[in-house]
Coordinates of C-alpha atoms in Angstrom, one line a residue:
Chain A
M1 CA -10.0 8.7 -4.9
P2 CA -13.7 9.6 -4.6
M3 CA -14.5 6.7 -7.0
G4 CA -12.5 4.3 -4.9
Y5 CA -14.1 5.6 -1.7
R6 CA -17.5 4.8 -3.1
M7 CA -16.4 1.4 -4.4
G8 CA -15.4 0.6 -0.8
L9 CA -18.8 1.7 0.5
V10 CA -20.7 -0.4 -2.0
A11 CA -18.7 -3.5 -1.3
M12 CA -19.1 -3.2 2.4
K13 CA -22.8 -2.7 2.1
E14 CA -23.1 -5.8 -0.2
L15 CA -21.0 -7.9 2.1
G16 CA -22.8 -6.7 5.2
V17 CA -19.7 -5.5 7.0
E18 CA -18.4 -2.4 8.7
R19 CA -15.2 -0.5 8.1
E20 CA -12.4 -2.7 9.4
K21 CA -10.9 -1.8 12.8
N22 CA -8.6 -4.8 13.1
H23 CA -7.0 -7.2 10.7
R24 CA -10.0 -9.3 9.5
M25 CA -10.8 -8.0 6.0
F26 CA -8.8 -7.5 2.8
A27 CA -9.1 -5.2 -0.1
L28 CA -7.4 -6.7 -3.2
T29 CA -7.2 -4.2 -5.9
E30 CA -7.1 -5.1 -9.6
M31 CA -5.2 -1.9 -10.4
G32 CA -1.6 -2.2 -11.3
E33 CA 1.3 0.2 -12.0
G34 CA 2.4 2.2 -15.0
H35 CA -1.1 3.6 -15.7
P36 CA -3.4 6.3 -14.2
N37 CA -6.4 5.9 -11.9
T38 CA -4.5 4.0 -9.2
C39 CA -5.3 6.6 -6.6
M40 CA -8.7 4.8 -6.5
N41 CA -6.8 2.5 -4.1
D42 CA -6.4 5.4 -1.6
G43 CA -10.2 5.9 -1.6
I44 CA -10.6 2.2 -0.9
Q45 CA -8.1 2.3 1.9
A46 CA -10.0 5.2 3.5
S47 CA -13.6 3.9 3.3
T48 CA -12.9 0.2 4.1
G49 CA -10.1 0.7 6.6
C50 CA -8.2 -2.0 4.7
T51 CA -4.9 -0.1 4.7
Y52 CA -1.6 -1.1 3.1
G53 CA 0.1 -0.5 6.5
K54 CA -2.1 -3.0 8.2
L55 CA -1.3 -5.5 5.4
L56 CA -5.0 -5.4 4.4
M57 CA -4.5 -4.1 0.9
E58 CA -2.6 -5.6 -2.0
R59 CA -2.5 -5.3 -5.7
L60 CA -3.7 -8.1 -8.0
S61 CA -2.2 -6.1 -10.9
Y62 CA -4.7 -6.8 -13.7
G63 CA -4.8 -3.1 -14.7
K64 CA -8.6 -3.1 -14.3
F65 CA -10.9 -0.6 -12.6
A66 CA -12.0 -3.0 -9.9
F67 CA -11.3 -4.5 -6.5
V68 CA -12.3 -7.4 -4.4
L69 CA -13.4 -7.0 -0.8
Y70 CA -12.8 -10.2 1.1
K71 CA -13.7 -11.0 4.7
P72 CA -12.9 -14.5 5.9
G73 CA -16.2 -16.2 6.9
K74 CA -18.3 -13.6 5.0
G75 CA -17.1 -14.1 1.5
A76 CA -15.9 -11.8 -1.3
I77 CA -17.5 -9.0 -3.3
R78 CA -16.0 -7.6 -6.5
V79 CA -16.9 -4.1 -7.5
S80 CA -15.9 -2.8 -10.9
V81 CA -16.5 0.5 -12.6
K82 CA -18.7 0.1 -15.7
P83 CA -17.1 0.9 -19.0
D84 CA -19.7 3.5 -19.9
F85 CA -18.9 5.4 -16.7
I86 CA -15.1 5.1 -17.4
D87 CA -15.8 6.7 -20.7
V88 CA -17.6 9.6 -19.0
V89 CA -14.6 10.2 -16.7
A90 CA -12.0 9.7 -19.5
K91 CA -13.7 12.4 -21.7
H92 CA -13.6 14.9 -18.9
E93 CA -11.2 17.9 -19.0
F94 CA -9.6 16.5 -15.8
S95 CA -8.5 13.4 -17.6
S96 CA -7.2 15.3 -20.6
L97 CA -5.1 17.5 -18.4
R98 CA -3.7 14.5 -16.5
K99 CA -2.9 12.7 -19.8
S100 CA -1.0 15.8 -21.0
G101 CA 1.2 15.6 -18.0
V102 CA -0.4 18.1 -15.6
E103 CA 0.1 16.9 -12.1
P104 CA -2.8 16.7 -9.6
S105 CA -1.9 19.8 -7.6
E106 CA -1.7 21.8 -10.8
I107 CA -5.2 21.0 -12.0
P108 CA -7.4 24.1 -11.8
P109 CA -9.7 23.7 -8.7
G110 CA -12.8 24.2 -10.8
V111 CA -11.9 21.3 -13.1
A112 CA -11.1 19.0 -10.2
D113 CA -14.3 20.0 -8.3
A114 CA -16.4 19.3 -11.4
I115 CA -15.1 15.7 -11.9
V116 CA -15.4 15.0 -8.1
E117 CA -19.0 16.2 -8.3
I118 CA -19.8 13.9 -11.2
V119 CA -18.3 10.9 -9.4
L120 CA -20.1 11.7 -6.1
K121 CA -23.5 12.3 -7.7
A122 CA -23.8 9.4 -10.1
P123 CA -26.0 6.6 -8.7
D124 CA -24.4 3.3 -7.8
S125 CA -26.2 1.4 -10.5
E126 CA -24.8 3.7 -13.2
M127 CA -21.2 3.4 -12.0
F128 CA -20.7 0.0 -10.6
K129 CA -21.0 -3.7 -11.4
V130 CA -21.2 -5.6 -8.1
E131 CA -20.8 -9.4 -8.0
R132 CA -20.0 -12.2 -5.5
V133 CA -16.8 -14.1 -6.0
P134 CA -17.4 -17.7 -4.8
G135 CA -14.3 -19.4 -3.4
F136 CA -12.1 -16.4 -3.3
R137 CA -9.3 -16.6 -0.8
F138 CA -6.4 -14.5 0.3
E139 CA -4.2 -15.2 3.3
R140 CA -1.3 -13.6 5.0
P141 CA 1.3 -15.5 7.0
A142 CA 0.4 -15.3 10.7
A143 CA 2.2 -12.6 12.6
R144 CA 5.2 -13.8 14.7
F145 CA 6.7 -11.4 17.2
N146 CA 10.2 -12.8 17.7
R147 CA 12.9 -10.3 16.9
A148 CA 16.5 -11.0 15.9
R149 CA 19.4 -8.5 16.0
C150 CA 21.8 -8.1 13.0
S151 CA 25.3 -8.8 14.2
K152 CA 26.7 -6.3 11.7
C153 CA 24.5 -3.2 11.9
G154 CA 23.1 -3.9 15.3
E155 CA 19.5 -3.2 14.2
Y156 CA 16.5 -5.2 15.1
L157 CA 14.6 -7.2 12.6
F158 CA 11.9 -9.8 12.7
E159 CA 13.1 -13.4 12.7
R160 CA 11.3 -14.2 9.4
Y161 CA 13.7 -11.9 7.6
A162 CA 16.9 -12.9 9.4
R163 CA 19.6 -14.3 7.1
Q164 CA 22.8 -16.3 7.9
V165 CA 26.2 -15.5 6.5
E166 CA 29.1 -17.6 7.7
G167 CA 27.1 -18.6 10.7
K168 CA 26.2 -15.1 11.8
T169 CA 22.7 -13.6 11.9
L170 CA 22.4 -10.7 9.6
C171 CA 19.6 -8.5 8.2
I172 CA 18.9 -8.7 4.5
P173 CA 20.8 -5.5 3.5
C174 CA 23.9 -6.5 5.6
S175 CA 23.8 -10.0 4.2
G176 CA 24.1 -8.7 0.6
F177 CA 21.1 -10.8 -0.4
V178 CA 19.2 -7.7 -1.6
E179 CA 17.5 -8.0 -5.0
S180 CA 19.8 -6.3 -7.4
Q181 CA 17.1 -4.3 -9.3
L182 CA 16.4 -2.0 -6.4
N183 CA 19.9 -0.5 -6.3
V184 CA 21.1 -0.7 -9.8
P185 CA 20.8 2.8 -11.4
K186 CA 18.9 2.8 -14.7
G187 CA 19.5 5.7 -17.1
G188 CA 20.9 9.1 -16.2
L189 CA 20.5 11.3 -13.1
Chain B
M1 CA 1.1 4.6 13.4
P2 CA 2.3 7.6 15.4
M3 CA 5.8 6.3 15.2
G4 CA 5.6 6.1 11.4
Y5 CA 4.0 9.5 11.3
R6 CA 7.0 11.0 13.1
M7 CA 9.5 9.0 10.9
G8 CA 7.9 10.7 7.9
L9 CA 8.2 14.1 9.5
V10 CA 11.9 13.6 10.4
A11 CA 12.8 12.3 6.9
M12 CA 11.0 15.2 5.2
K13 CA 12.8 17.7 7.4
E14 CA 16.2 16.1 6.8
L15 CA 15.6 16.0 3.0
G16 CA 14.2 19.5 2.9
V17 CA 10.9 18.6 1.3
E18 CA 7.2 19.1 1.9
R19 CA 4.4 16.5 2.0
E20 CA 4.1 15.2 -1.5
K21 CA 1.1 16.5 -3.5
N22 CA 1.9 14.8 -6.8
H23 CA 4.0 11.8 -7.8
R24 CA 7.6 12.9 -7.2
M25 CA 8.6 11.2 -3.9
F26 CA 8.7 7.6 -2.7
A27 CA 8.5 6.0 0.7
L28 CA 10.2 2.6 0.6
T29 CA 9.4 0.8 3.8
E30 CA 11.7 -1.9 5.2
M31 CA 8.8 -3.5 7.0
G32 CA 7.6 -6.8 5.6
E33 CA 4.7 -9.1 6.4
G34 CA 4.0 -11.8 9.0
H35 CA 5.1 -9.6 11.9
P36 CA 3.6 -6.7 14.0
N37 CA 4.4 -3.0 13.7
T38 CA 3.6 -2.7 10.0
C39 CA 0.9 -0.1 10.7
M40 CA 4.0 2.2 11.0
N41 CA 3.6 2.4 7.2
D42 CA 0.1 4.0 7.5
G43 CA 1.7 6.7 9.6
I44 CA 4.3 7.2 6.9
Q45 CA 1.6 7.4 4.2
A46 CA -0.2 10.1 6.2
S47 CA 2.7 12.4 7.0
T48 CA 4.6 12.1 3.7
G49 CA 1.7 11.9 1.3
C50 CA 3.5 8.9 -0.3
T51 CA 0.5 6.7 -0.5
Y52 CA 0.2 3.2 -1.8
G53 CA -2.7 4.3 -4.1
K54 CA -0.5 6.8 -5.8
L55 CA 2.2 4.2 -6.2
L56 CA 4.5 6.1 -3.9
M57 CA 4.9 3.5 -1.2
E58 CA 6.3 0.0 -1.5
R59 CA 7.7 -2.6 0.8
L60 CA 11.4 -3.5 0.6
S61 CA 10.5 -6.4 3.0
Y62 CA 13.6 -6.5 5.2
G63 CA 11.4 -6.9 8.4
K64 CA 13.2 -3.9 9.9
F65 CA 11.9 -0.8 11.8
A66 CA 12.9 1.6 9.1
F67 CA 12.0 3.3 5.8
V68 CA 13.7 5.3 3.1
L69 CA 12.3 8.6 1.8
Y70 CA 13.5 9.2 -1.8
K71 CA 12.9 12.2 -3.9
P72 CA 14.5 12.2 -7.3
G73 CA 16.9 15.1 -7.6
K74 CA 17.0 15.5 -3.8
G75 CA 18.4 12.2 -2.7
A76 CA 17.3 9.6 -0.1
I77 CA 17.1 9.6 3.7
R78 CA 16.8 6.5 5.8
V79 CA 15.1 6.7 9.2
S80 CA 15.3 3.8 11.5
V81 CA 14.0 3.3 15.0
K82 CA 16.8 2.8 17.6
P83 CA 16.9 -0.6 19.2
D84 CA 16.7 0.9 22.7
F85 CA 13.5 2.7 21.8
I86 CA 12.0 -0.5 20.3
D87 CA 12.8 -2.2 23.6
V88 CA 10.8 0.5 25.4
V89 CA 7.8 -0.1 23.2
A90 CA 8.1 -3.9 23.2
K91 CA 8.1 -3.9 27.0
H92 CA 4.9 -1.8 27.2
E93 CA 1.6 -3.4 28.1
F94 CA 0.2 -2.5 24.7
S95 CA 2.8 -4.8 23.0
S96 CA 2.1 -7.6 25.5
L97 CA -1.6 -7.5 24.7
R98 CA -1.1 -7.4 21.0
K99 CA 1.3 -10.3 21.3
S100 CA -1.2 -12.3 23.2
G101 CA -3.7 -11.9 20.3
V102 CA -5.7 -8.9 21.5
E103 CA -6.8 -6.9 18.3
P104 CA -6.2 -3.2 18.2
S105 CA -9.9 -2.2 18.7
E106 CA -10.0 -4.3 21.9
I107 CA -7.0 -2.7 23.6
P108 CA -8.2 -0.7 26.6
P109 CA -8.1 3.0 25.6
G110 CA -6.0 3.9 28.6
V111 CA -3.3 1.5 27.4
A112 CA -3.3 2.7 23.9
D113 CA -3.3 6.3 24.9
A114 CA -0.3 5.7 27.2
I115 CA 1.9 4.1 24.4
V116 CA 0.8 6.9 22.0
E117 CA 1.9 9.5 24.5
I118 CA 5.3 7.8 24.9
V119 CA 5.8 7.7 21.1
L120 CA 4.7 11.3 20.6
K121 CA 6.8 12.8 23.5
A122 CA 10.1 11.1 23.0
P123 CA 12.7 13.4 21.4
D124 CA 13.8 12.6 17.8
S125 CA 17.3 11.9 18.9
E126 CA 16.2 9.2 21.4
M127 CA 13.9 7.5 18.8
F128 CA 15.6 7.7 15.5
K129 CA 18.8 7.1 13.6
V130 CA 18.8 9.3 10.5
E131 CA 21.2 8.8 7.6
R132 CA 21.7 9.7 4.0
V133 CA 21.6 6.9 1.5
P134 CA 23.9 7.8 -1.4
G135 CA 23.0 6.4 -4.8
F136 CA 19.6 5.2 -3.8
R137 CA 17.2 4.8 -6.7
F138 CA 13.7 3.7 -7.2
E139 CA 11.7 4.0 -10.4
R140 CA 8.2 3.2 -11.6
P141 CA 7.3 2.6 -15.2
A142 CA 6.0 5.8 -16.8
A143 CA 2.2 6.0 -16.8
R144 CA 0.6 5.1 -20.1
F145 CA -3.0 6.0 -20.6
N146 CA -4.1 3.7 -23.4
R147 CA -6.9 1.3 -22.6
A148 CA -7.9 -2.0 -24.1
R149 CA -11.1 -3.8 -23.8
C150 CA -11.4 -7.5 -22.9
S151 CA -13.1 -9.4 -25.7
K152 CA -14.6 -11.9 -23.1
C153 CA -15.8 -9.9 -20.1
G154 CA -16.1 -6.6 -21.9
E155 CA -14.3 -4.7 -19.2
Y156 CA -11.7 -2.0 -19.7
L157 CA -8.1 -2.5 -18.7
F158 CA -4.8 -0.7 -19.3
E159 CA -2.9 -1.9 -22.3
R160 CA 0.1 -2.9 -20.2
Y161 CA -1.9 -5.7 -18.7
A162 CA -3.7 -6.9 -21.9
R163 CA -3.0 -10.6 -22.8
Q164 CA -3.5 -12.5 -26.0
V165 CA -5.3 -15.8 -26.3
E166 CA -5.8 -17.2 -29.8
G167 CA -5.4 -13.8 -31.3
K168 CA -8.0 -12.2 -29.0
T169 CA -7.3 -9.4 -26.4
L170 CA -8.2 -10.5 -23.0
C171 CA -7.7 -9.3 -19.4
I172 CA -5.5 -11.4 -17.1
P173 CA -8.4 -13.2 -15.3
C174 CA -10.2 -14.1 -18.5
S175 CA -6.9 -15.2 -20.1
G176 CA -6.4 -17.8 -17.4
F177 CA -2.9 -16.4 -16.8
V178 CA -3.6 -15.7 -13.2
E179 CA -0.9 -16.8 -10.7
S180 CA -2.3 -19.9 -9.1
Q181 CA -1.5 -19.2 -5.5
L182 CA -4.1 -16.4 -5.4
N183 CA -7.1 -18.7 -5.9
V184 CA -5.9 -22.0 -4.6
P185 CA -7.6 -22.6 -1.2
K186 CA -5.1 -23.4 1.6
G187 CA -6.4 -25.2 4.6
G188 CA -10.0 -25.3 5.8
L189 CA -12.8 -22.7 5.8

């Protein structure tokens, strides 16, 4: 998280922008899933204001230690963590404990504090590669405010997500058009 | 955001769990994109500790005012905002201003404070429908720590995302296997 927080600060400085108060900047993270270090994204959310809830953060899912800060009209900056610095962090006792299955809240405070201090004290030039990304684009569909009401469950939904079944307006769950992998149990309890 | 914060509190109480410190609880939001109110998800992140960075929040994308809090071994609770309460919020000046294109930071503080007060003061029973979701499941792939190094850009990546091109290990961007829609410009500057 502290590393992501700093990545956000570096990117904002390079792009010449402030923490986002509205909906005009995007943090596209190269982190994916099924690996550690993704909490970097929470640090990026915090420092840039590009939160997932505001639809300003999304995963590119390359499994890399990097993210792109993009502000329409200002351009895009990619900040990645240098391999040598990743080695420093990976060799630390904190990483060994996490790799052996110790959850974050069970890491001894002294160990967590030590790695946080390393991450907070290292100079930008030692930690980060910073580069412009010419031509980078990312767009969201424009927000539309119209709501529909599901004729089965009676709940509101936004029109974009309304479905039709036998001429009736339904929400996705009531329509039965839910993607199967979300509800099919895999493995045991 | 305050509404989402409260949705998280209600769900945790009903499930009998605390704010998540590790990686053992998921907030699956029914919000989607291309519509307002998604900042509800930031409130849910804050109160439940189920952050996007920790891979504990994901969109189900039904465009509905609801989310599911799921803790393996404890079950799942769905909290939705009642249509009547959505009507109250939708009729408020705050919503009219947002709908007319006024960005959050430009809403007069008095208007924002008034809607926050309405959302914070309403009793749970007036705002929320709370229900168990039997059989609900959500899984992430287990975290694997092995890293690879891209033979072109020299950067680290997690093995899950390594690609092969002519026998060489490459990251996704260097491999050229990037999904085209991310970099194809749409429309003008």
